Amino acid sequence: MTPVNPDSDLLDGPGPGPDGPELDDGVPARPSLTGHHRVTAVLVAHDGQRWLPEVLDAISAQERRVDRLLAADTGSRDATATILTEALAHGVLDALVTLPRDTGFGTAVARALRGTIGQAPVSGDPVADWLWLLHDDLAPGPAALFELLLAAEGDPQAAILGPKLRGWADPRLLREAGFSVTRGGRRWTGLDRTERDQGQHDGTREVLAVSTAGMLVRRDVWESLGGLDPALPFFRDDLDLCWRAWSGGHHVLAVTDAVGAHAEALGTSRRLPDAGPSRAHRSDRAAAVFTMLADVPAWRVPLTILALLTGTAVRSLGYLLAKVPGLALDELAGALGVLARPGRLRSARRRRASDTRSPWAPVRGLLAPRWAPVRLAVETLGSGLVGPGRLAGAETAELLDERRGRPARRVLTRPGVLVVLGLVLVTLVAGRDLIGHGRLVGGALLPAPDGARALWASYVAGWHPVWLGSTSPAPLYLAVLALVGTVLLGKASAAVELVVFGAVPMAGWGAYVALGRLSRARALRVWGAVAYALTPTATGALAAGRLGTLVAVALLPWLALAARRVVTGGPGGRSSAGLRAAWGTGLLLAVLTAFVPLAWVLAAVLATAAAVTVLRGWRSLRLLVVLAVPLAVLLPWTVELIRSPRLLLLEAGLPGPGLSDPHLSPVAVLLAHPGGPGTTSVYVTAGLLAGGLA
């Protein structure tokens, strides 16, 4: 990397004057600035040598030059300090301060501005004093500053303005054009992960917030608000400042004619924050909770706490099911760490109260739509299907997307995805008579209540008989169906339908992934996945409405994968990976046990065998974790199972004589022929068994 060339034409070329571009042959390129503006740019750098030379070139190439360029280096360990020192020596920078490595962005800006004084305008007209905040991985386009100032002249109440941000390596990728936040504190841009910039979001408009990467702030508003809150060193400091500006009667604008290329080094984990918690996810969640509780009006604080805790619990559960307990711990620790320090929140609210005119009215209409959390959850799941969510090495999200070409086409042509889509089609065709005719009922299916609230009520009401000595069967699976029904907008019947129609595709997907641990032959994996998903055990359970069997068929491949990681400990046999896998396996086993209690007994037998033959000594504690998690999660129903062992032989739903074959022979059982309605001929299952043994 080389510093900015002081002899470059970008620095010493004539360029347009401070009032905008000159006319060329009498044809104006764009409107001119009518007011007098003074712009002080503040560049904060932290291990940014790979982007800094281009950033400095881009700042110097602005059509409307900055009046002063200040820089702050927060303890960089690469060549950043050298680049900035050379830029200062050549007159590119007007001042440079060096700060400790753990200095936050807002503190760095404040330290760089310390002691700066304004200059009198050339004429007697009033001058508008502006601050332009810049990251070391943001390269503003040549007209960025000019367009921001032009938009500011069009709205006298505009106090904060931000550019449209595109990808660094691929400028076609649209990263941000202003953003909002959900009521649960999640950042919402309204953009797809790989959305291309085709002008579909162009136009200057009011937004809740803009990023500090390229943010233009009126200096009087900056000083009246106290700048960026030092309690937010990196994450959500932009949202907090813009929220306070709206509450103070000012406007925040996204100016899409101003464009910048942003590498998002911190957001893509290409570098980690040195201020605040060392884990970026925990720091981001803590900042989100702090910002929401510090800025909402007092009467909304209880509702906001409820929304934040609900979102935290749901995401933590999702991380646990995905076997990433570290992220689940970060999610919980970030939120609870803020709530555990109410004095800090009270101080923040008192500081904001003095600058607040209308704390809620202008913000309410700019919040993310209420369905935004659902879309964010779907996009997170979709990114997991495309590939790993966390980037490795120097790969950014945009480089990864560019390497993949067209992600949608690549995903849809994968054999595993084709297997799932094919099984979905087969399931819909086979169950076409059940679609659109009201709720599923019959066979072993219990009548579904009107809403998920009724399922929750039944589940909670069932706690009392356990402690009073009742021996009535415990509905272990109600909590799982209630949770699924809640996610599906409170529709309990939709939860049952999802289990019934989704079991076969889920089983095929799991089998395809599991077979990938045994063979790389795609044809073999596809054949095995389809054969497993369409085994008569699954199709017979689908015809008879046996929820327990359907859940077992769907979860067994995933449970086998998780159990394998418990035994092997992951790549290299790491014990920490094996222990983490034990928690995830225990949660999967808990869900399966809720529908088929006998599954826990079978798991205990297999765990005992594994403890004797494979895992010995202290490593066998992993198996204890696997078996203990279901017992703890399913309390108090665990007590009922211990008191009434006969319940272990039941599964979810209603048993009945018409759902089984009373004349089933031992040979049929050996050939995996379950009998009952909806099963195929015994010759079909015999062939499947023979193929499986082969």
XYZ file of C-alpha atoms in Angstrom:
694
model
C 0.000 0.000 0.000
C 1.188 3.502 -0.793
C 0.080 6.841 0.636
C -1.688 9.483 -1.363
C 0.541 11.010 -3.999
C 0.872 14.730 -3.134
C 1.530 15.513 -6.811
C -1.639 13.795 -7.968
C -4.047 15.718 -10.193
C -6.791 14.710 -7.784
C -5.192 16.918 -5.157
C -3.860 19.854 -7.113
C -6.170 19.951 -10.108
C -8.338 23.059 -10.436
C -11.682 21.299 -9.905
C -14.882 23.202 -9.197
C -15.047 25.937 -6.666
C -16.807 25.851 -3.341
C -20.083 26.866 -4.934
C -20.281 23.780 -7.145
C -19.195 22.801 -10.675
C -18.672 25.488 -13.270
C -20.599 25.699 -16.499
C -19.180 23.877 -19.517
C -20.039 25.640 -22.789
C -23.047 27.211 -21.123
C -24.600 23.866 -20.125
C -24.888 23.401 -16.340
C -23.910 19.959 -15.105
C -26.059 20.323 -11.984
C -27.549 23.087 -9.809
C -25.139 25.263 -7.878
C -24.942 25.697 -4.144
C -26.540 28.967 -3.122
C -25.412 29.208 0.505
C -22.062 29.443 2.221
C -20.931 26.183 3.764
C -17.915 25.269 5.834
C -17.210 21.532 6.014
C -14.852 19.913 8.484
C -14.259 16.269 7.618
C -13.204 13.860 10.372
C -11.626 10.564 9.319
C -11.276 7.833 11.954
C -8.819 5.029 11.119
C -8.199 1.698 12.844
C -6.045 -0.915 11.084
C -7.250 0.382 7.740
C -4.159 0.291 5.543
C -5.851 -1.841 2.875
C -8.520 0.840 2.208
C -6.978 4.074 3.432
C -5.025 5.131 0.307
C -8.161 4.916 -1.868
C -10.205 6.670 0.801
C -7.784 9.604 0.966
C -7.745 9.828 -2.815
C -11.547 9.860 -2.891
C -11.767 12.615 -0.278
C -9.266 14.744 -2.141
C -11.124 14.213 -5.429
C -14.395 15.722 -4.177
C -15.972 18.239 -6.536
C -16.770 20.348 -3.522
C -13.570 20.210 -1.458
C -13.669 19.935 2.301
C -12.404 23.001 4.169
C -10.514 20.986 6.739
C -9.639 17.306 6.962
C -8.891 15.966 10.422
C -7.845 12.401 11.159
C -7.707 10.221 14.259
C -5.739 6.990 14.435
C -6.955 4.681 17.202
C -3.825 2.649 17.902
C -3.480 0.948 14.522
C -0.999 -1.926 14.384
C -0.527 -1.944 10.626
C 0.777 0.782 8.295
C -2.194 3.083 8.941
C -0.201 5.483 11.113
C 2.523 5.737 8.458
C 0.006 6.501 5.705
C -1.690 9.203 7.775
C 1.633 10.746 8.846
C 2.775 11.034 5.233
C -0.594 12.529 4.257
C -0.169 15.110 7.035
C 3.352 15.932 5.886
C 2.149 16.510 2.324
C -0.712 18.764 3.391
C -3.513 16.313 2.636
C -4.486 16.317 6.312
C -4.826 19.430 8.420
C -4.400 17.657 11.751
C -3.775 14.135 13.086
C -4.327 12.792 16.588
C -3.223 9.411 17.895
C -5.481 7.745 20.435
C -5.468 4.481 22.439
C -6.572 1.352 20.648
C -9.736 0.958 22.706
C -11.099 4.389 21.732
C -14.626 4.299 20.311
C -15.646 6.037 17.098
C -17.600 8.864 18.759
C -14.808 9.585 21.247
C -12.279 9.652 18.416
C -14.365 12.204 16.513
C -14.697 14.380 19.622
C -10.949 14.267 20.285
C -10.155 15.151 16.672
C -12.500 18.147 16.856
C -11.131 19.383 20.170
C -9.761 22.888 19.791
C -11.052 23.468 16.255
C -12.538 26.893 15.618
C -14.626 28.190 12.756
C -13.392 30.576 10.086
C -15.342 33.697 9.125
C -17.110 33.501 5.767
C -15.833 35.530 2.880
C -19.030 37.551 2.579
C -21.315 38.840 5.282
C -23.870 36.095 4.665
C -24.297 33.510 7.428
C -22.256 30.366 7.050
C -23.524 26.839 7.617
C -20.989 24.845 9.591
C -20.963 21.096 8.870
C -19.156 17.987 10.108
C -18.542 15.134 7.672
C -17.863 11.819 9.440
C -15.790 9.329 7.487
C -14.666 5.747 8.041
C -11.319 4.455 6.855
C -13.144 1.889 4.677
C -15.500 4.378 2.964
C -14.572 5.881 -0.405
C -17.072 8.674 -1.194
C -17.922 9.312 -4.830
C -16.631 12.547 -6.422
C -19.980 14.328 -6.060
C -20.896 12.912 -2.623
C -20.250 16.020 -0.530
C -21.754 18.348 -3.134
C -24.992 16.332 -3.325
C -25.269 16.183 0.462
C -24.931 19.962 0.746
C -27.359 20.482 -2.128
C -29.962 18.328 -0.391
C -29.391 20.217 2.850
C -30.219 23.493 1.107
C -33.477 21.976 -0.085
C -34.641 21.217 3.482
C -33.806 23.895 6.065
C -34.722 21.464 8.867
C -32.271 18.823 7.656
C -29.606 18.348 10.307
C -28.192 14.918 9.401
C -27.746 13.554 5.898
C -26.215 10.349 4.612
C -25.206 8.937 1.212
C -26.230 5.757 -0.536
C -23.696 3.044 0.294
C -22.589 0.439 -2.228
C -20.222 -2.494 -2.009
C -16.474 -1.898 -2.010
C -15.333 -4.691 -4.348
C -18.577 -4.760 -6.331
C -20.160 -1.293 -6.727
C -23.300 -2.900 -8.143
C -24.265 -4.191 -4.701
C -26.538 -1.866 -2.736
C -25.692 -1.933 0.957
C -27.722 0.893 2.454
C -29.853 3.918 1.647
C -30.816 4.924 5.148
C -32.124 2.422 7.674
C -34.629 1.897 10.447
C -35.049 -0.478 13.385
C -37.637 -3.018 14.470
C -39.392 -2.746 17.803
C -37.166 -5.593 18.941
C -34.022 -3.601 18.164
C -32.944 -5.278 14.907
C -31.457 -3.138 12.161
C -33.715 -2.880 9.086
C -32.537 -1.581 5.714
C -35.396 -3.017 3.647
C -32.836 -4.416 1.188
C -32.110 -7.951 0.096
C -28.724 -9.355 0.975
C -27.491 -9.339 -2.640
C -29.677 -6.551 -4.025
C -28.248 -4.731 -7.030
C -28.417 -0.968 -7.308
C -30.603 -0.195 -10.325
C -31.980 3.073 -9.043
C -34.985 1.370 -7.462
C -34.449 3.184 -4.153
C -33.251 6.512 -5.514
C -34.615 9.800 -4.296
C -33.887 12.020 -1.315
C -36.245 11.032 1.506
C -36.667 11.130 5.242
C -35.357 8.079 7.108
C -34.990 7.177 10.746
C -31.197 7.013 10.561
C -28.164 6.998 8.292
C -24.780 5.404 8.869
C -21.858 7.333 10.342
C -19.996 6.255 7.202
C -20.342 9.498 5.251
C -22.776 11.154 7.662
C -23.029 14.958 7.248
C -24.117 16.720 10.464
C -24.823 20.365 11.174
C -22.279 21.383 13.774
C -24.698 23.310 15.964
C -26.962 20.242 16.158
C -23.951 18.040 16.858
C -22.916 20.229 19.770
C -26.439 20.635 21.145
C -26.927 16.842 21.150
C -23.504 16.204 22.625
C -22.261 14.267 19.595
C -22.191 10.494 19.507
C -22.849 8.826 22.845
C -19.542 7.444 24.207
C -21.561 4.604 25.762
C -21.983 3.305 22.189
C -18.386 2.971 20.923
C -19.208 1.341 17.577
C -22.639 -0.205 17.137
C -25.932 1.752 17.006
C -24.258 5.104 17.659
C -25.642 6.317 14.324
C -29.185 5.213 15.202
C -28.993 6.896 18.603
C -27.768 10.223 17.229
C -30.376 10.312 14.463
C -33.164 9.310 16.864
C -32.193 12.165 19.185
C -32.114 14.546 16.223
C -35.666 13.587 15.249
C -36.781 13.983 18.867
C -35.218 17.440 18.881
C -37.287 18.615 15.920
C -34.686 18.061 13.164
C -34.832 15.981 9.982
C -32.640 13.085 8.833
C -32.319 12.526 5.080
C -30.944 9.756 2.890
C -29.470 11.367 -0.233
C -29.123 8.715 -2.920
C -27.462 11.070 -5.409
C -24.504 11.016 -3.012
C -22.785 7.637 -3.293
C -20.010 5.927 -1.365
C -18.252 2.548 -1.531
C -18.202 0.921 1.904
C -16.243 -2.219 2.808
C -18.148 -2.735 6.107
C -15.016 -4.156 7.696
C -16.485 -4.254 11.191
C -19.892 -5.562 10.139
C -18.352 -8.438 8.137
C -15.905 -9.331 10.944
C -12.848 -8.482 8.860
C -11.719 -6.679 11.975
C -13.024 -6.848 15.516
C -13.830 -3.942 17.841
C -11.258 -3.129 20.501
C -13.653 -0.919 22.472
C -16.414 -2.569 24.469
C -17.003 -6.346 24.606
C -14.576 -8.434 22.564
C -17.399 -10.362 20.908
C -19.018 -8.281 18.171
C -22.431 -9.949 18.425
C -22.666 -9.302 22.154
C -21.579 -5.703 21.694
C -24.143 -5.143 18.943
C -27.007 -6.655 20.942
C -26.108 -4.653 24.046
C -25.983 -1.464 21.991
C -29.371 -2.241 20.421
C -31.043 -2.764 23.799
C -29.376 0.325 25.273
C -30.414 2.537 22.352
C -34.037 1.416 22.358
C -34.486 1.819 26.110
C -32.633 5.139 26.229
C -34.550 6.791 23.381
C -38.157 5.579 23.551
C -40.607 7.679 25.606
C -41.145 6.640 29.226
C -44.595 5.182 28.644
C -43.200 2.775 26.038
C -40.345 1.430 28.154
C -42.302 -1.587 29.555
C -43.556 -2.534 26.076
C -40.061 -2.136 24.653
C -38.529 -4.317 27.370
C -41.122 -7.006 26.615
C -40.380 -6.835 22.864
C -36.620 -6.930 23.445
C -36.784 -9.891 25.834
C -39.138 -11.811 23.541
C -36.892 -11.278 20.530
C -33.813 -12.184 22.559
C -35.392 -15.413 23.802
C -36.545 -16.486 20.335
C -33.171 -15.776 18.721
C -31.292 -17.479 21.552
C -33.427 -20.574 21.080
C -32.720 -20.453 17.363
C -28.973 -20.243 17.963
C -29.162 -23.201 20.361
C -31.061 -25.273 17.822
C -28.416 -24.320 15.256
C -25.773 -25.553 17.725
C -24.037 -22.200 18.139
C -24.417 -21.703 21.893
C -21.794 -18.965 21.820
C -24.113 -16.683 19.853
C -27.014 -17.635 22.109
C -24.932 -16.641 25.117
C -23.950 -13.371 23.429
C -27.605 -12.640 22.674
C -28.628 -13.170 26.294
C -25.580 -11.541 27.859
C -25.876 -8.455 25.659
C -29.517 -7.832 26.568
C -29.406 -8.823 30.223
C -26.161 -6.912 30.764
C -27.930 -3.666 29.881
C -31.032 -4.440 31.933
C -28.842 -5.289 34.926
C -27.549 -1.691 35.036
C -30.688 0.459 35.359
C -28.689 3.399 36.721
C -26.806 3.711 33.456
C -30.077 3.763 31.549
C -31.602 6.368 33.852
C -28.600 8.644 33.337
C -28.863 8.242 29.560
C -32.585 9.047 29.609
C -32.010 12.165 31.749
C -29.421 13.437 29.280
C -31.795 12.925 26.373
C -34.807 14.444 28.127
C -33.323 17.957 28.033
C -33.052 17.892 24.212
C -36.387 16.221 23.475
C -39.323 18.129 22.020
C -41.442 15.312 20.581
C -39.887 11.982 21.563
C -42.200 9.608 19.713
C -44.431 11.190 17.067
C -41.780 11.741 14.345
C -40.070 8.412 15.036
C -43.111 6.129 15.121
C -43.835 6.465 11.411
C -40.210 5.729 10.501
C -39.860 2.448 12.420
C -39.596 -0.799 10.488
C -42.921 -2.459 9.586
C -44.249 -4.979 12.064
C -43.640 -7.876 9.664
C -39.956 -6.980 9.331
C -38.762 -9.457 12.037
C -40.396 -12.310 10.116
C -38.585 -11.357 6.928
C -35.290 -11.005 8.792
C -35.721 -14.506 10.218
C -36.478 -15.923 6.758
C -33.444 -14.175 5.261
C -31.233 -15.554 8.015
C -32.469 -19.057 7.228
C -31.959 -18.435 3.519
C -28.377 -17.287 4.014
C -27.763 -20.505 5.914
C -28.933 -22.477 2.853
C -26.665 -20.502 0.537
C -23.578 -21.095 2.625
C -21.761 -20.227 5.847
C -23.003 -17.095 7.546
C -19.616 -16.139 8.976
C -16.891 -15.110 6.566
C -13.388 -16.466 6.763
C -10.115 -14.677 6.184
C -10.200 -11.630 3.951
C -13.436 -12.603 2.199
C -16.184 -10.033 2.480
C -19.838 -10.765 1.891
C -19.749 -9.043 -1.487
C -16.675 -10.979 -2.652
C -18.342 -14.197 -1.571
C -21.490 -13.296 -3.485
C -19.452 -12.318 -6.547
C -17.555 -15.612 -6.441
C -20.809 -17.508 -6.352
C -22.202 -15.669 -9.358
C -25.978 -15.886 -9.115
C -26.792 -17.202 -5.628
C -30.455 -17.957 -6.336
C -29.672 -20.005 -9.411
C -26.848 -21.806 -7.633
C -29.058 -22.724 -4.694
C -31.976 -23.917 -6.792
C -29.729 -26.240 -8.826
C -28.162 -27.984 -5.839
C -29.115 -31.674 -5.580
C -30.136 -31.337 -1.937
C -32.469 -28.444 -2.712
C -33.933 -30.335 -5.673
C -34.578 -33.316 -3.398
C -36.440 -31.129 -0.915
C -38.443 -29.364 -3.625
C -39.317 -32.701 -5.215
C -40.475 -34.150 -1.908
C -42.560 -31.048 -1.245
C -44.233 -31.535 -4.618
C -44.840 -35.246 -3.949
C -46.309 -34.455 -0.523
C -48.634 -31.797 -1.920
C -49.815 -34.103 -4.707
C -50.351 -37.022 -2.321
C -52.237 -34.831 0.154
C -54.091 -32.712 -2.383
C -57.445 -33.900 -1.014
C -56.536 -32.490 2.394
C -55.687 -29.003 1.141
C -58.324 -26.303 1.330
C -60.938 -28.339 3.205
C -60.629 -26.880 6.684
C -58.474 -28.230 9.468
C -56.758 -31.577 9.333
C -58.601 -34.097 11.498
C -59.004 -37.845 11.709
C -56.734 -40.755 12.402
C -54.495 -40.026 15.367
C -54.787 -36.259 14.963
C -56.319 -34.373 17.851
C -58.645 -31.519 16.842
C -56.535 -28.351 16.695
C -57.829 -25.389 18.723
C -58.612 -22.011 17.205
C -55.290 -20.411 18.097
C -51.876 -20.965 19.626
C -53.090 -19.238 22.787
C -55.333 -22.235 23.503
C -52.347 -24.571 23.142
C -50.326 -22.482 25.568
C -53.248 -22.483 28.008
C -53.544 -26.272 27.803
C -49.817 -26.657 28.322
C -49.688 -24.342 31.345
C -52.861 -25.812 32.844
C -51.302 -29.232 32.622
C -48.620 -28.255 35.131
C -51.008 -28.309 38.093
C -52.132 -31.969 38.042
C -48.482 -33.050 38.082
C -47.907 -31.512 41.485
C -51.326 -32.597 42.830
C -50.673 -36.256 42.205
C -52.759 -36.797 39.069
C -51.740 -39.622 36.741
C -53.393 -38.228 33.620
C -51.304 -38.423 30.426
C -49.058 -35.411 30.074
C -49.264 -33.564 26.715
C -45.510 -33.196 26.250
C -45.733 -31.961 22.680
C -48.176 -29.109 23.272
C -45.413 -26.595 24.025
C -43.643 -27.368 20.734
C -46.838 -27.006 18.699
C -47.735 -23.848 20.629
C -44.329 -22.326 19.841
C -44.643 -23.193 16.132
C -48.204 -21.870 16.092
C -47.079 -18.605 17.689
C -44.455 -18.129 14.974
C -47.181 -18.787 12.386
C -49.136 -15.744 13.585
C -51.033 -17.643 16.279
C -52.575 -20.309 14.024
C -52.551 -23.628 15.878
C -54.018 -25.543 12.924
C -51.227 -24.210 10.700
C -48.676 -25.663 13.129
C -50.230 -29.128 12.793
C -50.375 -28.812 9.012
C -46.735 -27.739 8.880
C -45.681 -30.836 10.841
C -47.813 -33.152 8.730
C -46.846 -31.784 5.325
C -43.283 -30.775 6.236
C -42.126 -34.019 7.814
C -41.366 -35.836 4.555
C -39.317 -32.991 2.946
C -37.533 -32.417 6.261
C -36.685 -36.102 6.494
C -35.311 -36.119 2.952
C -33.217 -33.019 3.572
C -31.778 -34.478 6.768
C -31.018 -37.805 5.118
C -29.236 -36.072 2.224
C -27.058 -34.076 4.610
C -26.383 -37.108 6.830
C -25.391 -39.306 3.886
C -22.897 -36.605 2.927
C -20.837 -37.694 5.952
C -20.598 -41.190 4.476
C -20.257 -40.624 0.739
C -19.636 -37.801 -1.714
C -21.533 -39.559 -4.490
C -24.478 -37.259 -5.159
C -26.516 -39.947 -6.892
C -26.201 -42.223 -3.862
C -27.155 -39.399 -1.496
C -30.201 -38.444 -3.580
C -31.337 -42.057 -3.831
C -30.882 -42.635 -0.090
C -32.633 -39.401 0.869
C -35.671 -40.095 -1.313
C -35.877 -43.719 -0.165
C -35.733 -42.706 3.499
C -38.270 -39.896 3.159
C -40.754 -42.114 1.300
C -40.324 -45.184 3.475
C -43.683 -46.780 4.357
C -43.141 -45.844 7.966
C -43.311 -42.177 6.965
C -46.068 -42.497 4.386
C -48.132 -44.695 6.714
C -47.752 -42.191 9.544
C -48.779 -39.423 7.151
C -51.912 -41.337 6.142
C -52.806 -42.137 9.765
C -51.986 -38.694 11.142
C -49.367 -39.953 13.629
C -47.620 -36.736 14.618
C -45.118 -38.493 16.831
C -43.887 -40.829 14.115
C -43.717 -38.008 11.583
C -41.592 -35.874 13.912
C -39.356 -38.869 14.629
C -38.807 -39.575 10.932
C -38.016 -35.901 10.287
C -35.625 -35.457 13.232
C -33.724 -38.764 13.267
C -31.186 -37.823 10.528
C -30.434 -34.505 12.224
C -30.194 -36.225 15.585
C -27.752 -38.757 14.109
C -25.606 -35.936 12.717
C -25.563 -34.158 16.062
C -24.782 -37.375 17.951
C -21.888 -38.098 15.612
C -20.369 -34.735 16.482
C -20.824 -35.485 20.181
C -18.786 -38.663 19.781
C -16.105 -37.348 17.410
C -15.801 -33.854 18.896
C -15.831 -32.192 15.482
C -12.768 -31.579 13.277
C -9.611 -32.606 15.078
C -11.584 -34.226 17.893
C -11.832 -30.996 19.889
C -13.491 -31.621 23.244
C -15.044 -28.132 23.288
C -16.793 -28.841 19.977
C -18.093 -32.128 21.358
C -19.494 -30.439 24.453
C -21.225 -27.760 22.355
C -22.684 -30.480 20.162
C -23.993 -32.218 23.281
C -26.193 -29.243 24.117
C -27.614 -29.116 20.590
C -28.189 -32.879 20.560
C -29.960 -32.660 23.912
C -32.342 -30.003 22.587
C -33.162 -32.087 19.493
C -33.716 -35.109 21.720
C -36.008 -33.027 23.932
C -38.211 -32.128 20.951
C -38.317 -35.765 19.831
C -39.081 -36.968 23.370
C -41.944 -34.483 23.620
C -43.638 -36.303 20.728
C -42.297 -39.851 21.290
C -41.274 -40.371 24.958
C -39.766 -43.771 24.204
C -37.059 -42.005 22.185
C -35.338 -40.923 25.410
C -35.138 -44.536 26.610
C -33.607 -45.666 23.318
C -31.157 -42.744 23.470
C -30.175 -43.763 27.008
C -29.432 -47.303 25.816
C -27.306 -46.036 22.912
C -25.515 -43.544 25.173
C -24.663 -46.321 27.607
C -23.252 -48.399 24.778
C -21.233 -45.419 23.527
C -19.892 -44.723 27.015
C -18.628 -48.298 27.258
C -17.180 -48.664 23.761
C -16.277 -45.197 22.424
C -16.310 -42.407 25.006
C -14.582 -43.217 28.240
C -13.516 -41.221 31.251
C -14.440 -37.573 31.522
C -15.494 -37.422 27.861
C -18.562 -39.495 28.722
C -19.905 -36.363 30.468
C -21.036 -35.244 27.013
C -23.506 -38.122 26.969
C -24.815 -37.110 30.387
C -25.456 -33.628 29.000
C -27.378 -35.101 26.053
C -29.605 -37.133 28.373
C -30.008 -34.435 31.035
C -31.147 -31.625 28.729
C -34.487 -33.297 27.771
C -35.231 -34.101 31.423
C -34.709 -30.453 32.365
C -36.474 -28.918 29.365
C -39.549 -31.134 29.717
C -40.124 -30.450 33.411
C -42.570 -30.957 35.072
C -43.703 -33.636 32.612
C -40.561 -35.611 33.418
C -41.988 -36.275 36.863
C -45.194 -37.598 35.316
C -43.274 -40.002 33.079
C -41.307 -41.326 36.027
C -44.507 -41.849 38.036
C -46.320 -43.470 35.100
C -43.815 -45.398 32.922
C -46.676 -46.674 30.739
C -46.779 -43.202 29.147
C -43.429 -43.994 27.545
C -45.228 -46.334 25.133
C -47.543 -43.603 23.821
C -46.924 -40.866 21.286
C -48.580 -37.592 20.328
C -52.160 -38.021 19.222
C -55.027 -40.420 19.807
C -54.399 -44.200 19.665
C -57.061 -46.331 18.031
C -57.609 -49.873 16.754
C -58.141 -48.655 13.209
C -54.651 -47.162 13.012
C -52.703 -50.418 13.265
C -52.779 -53.961 11.888
C -53.751 -56.485 14.583
C -52.511 -59.378 12.439
C -49.028 -57.981 11.747
C -46.545 -60.841 11.596
C -42.975 -60.799 12.957
C -41.704 -61.135 9.377
C -43.479 -57.910 8.412
C -41.829 -56.110 11.296
C -38.438 -57.457 10.186
C -39.110 -56.139 6.668
C -39.935 -52.653 8.042
C -43.625 -52.986 7.149
C -45.581 -51.097 9.849
C -49.052 -52.076 8.732
C -52.123 -49.898 9.152
C -53.780 -47.555 6.657
C -51.797 -45.974 3.858
C -48.905 -48.461 3.803
C -47.560 -50.083 0.664
C -47.090 -53.744 -0.124
C -44.664 -55.790 1.963
C -42.641 -56.476 -1.191
C -41.783 -52.780 -1.475
C -40.405 -52.602 2.033
C -38.493 -55.827 1.540
C -36.700 -54.268 -1.396
C -35.912 -51.150 0.612
C -34.498 -53.223 3.452
C -32.375 -55.256 1.061
C -31.059 -52.106 -0.584
C -30.296 -50.549 2.767
C -28.382 -53.596 3.944
C -26.444 -53.662 0.672
